[in-house]
Amino acid sequence: MTKTITFNELRRIKDSLPDGSIHRIADELNVTDQTVRNYFGGSNYQFGKNCGLHIEPGPDGGIVVLDNTTIYDMAVNILEEENKKVE
């Protein structure tokens, strides 16, 4: 399933993740940490792969189309877990 969001929104999600979340997602999906970072807008393809992220120029950092929302969904779930801990 695809999802369209702004680049800045995608970065806010990544920046809000608690320490170790990138590694946790990578471990669960059996990919490198860099592949997960690339999903959130990184560009180091020597150590990570492209994950179906397409960026179009525009306001708020541009529009991002995510071909696969698995990493996005996992990140949102981690943030929801963290919010429940705070409540």
mmCIF file of C-alpha atoms in Angstrom, residues 17-22:
data_model
loop_
_atom_site.group_PDB
_atom_site.id
_atom_site.type_symbol
_atom_site.label_atom_id
_atom_site.label_comp_id
_atom_site.label_asym_id
_atom_site.label_seq_id
_atom_site.Cartn_x
_atom_site.Cartn_y
_atom_site.Cartn_z
ATOM 1 C CA LEU A 17 11.823 7.994 17.519
ATOM 2 C CA PRO A 18 13.540 6.980 20.754
ATOM 3 C CA ASP A 19 17.166 5.880 20.690
ATOM 4 C CA GLY A 20 17.641 2.427 19.230
ATOM 5 C CA SER A 21 14.458 2.485 17.133
ATOM 6 C CA ILE A 22 16.261 2.480 13.783
#
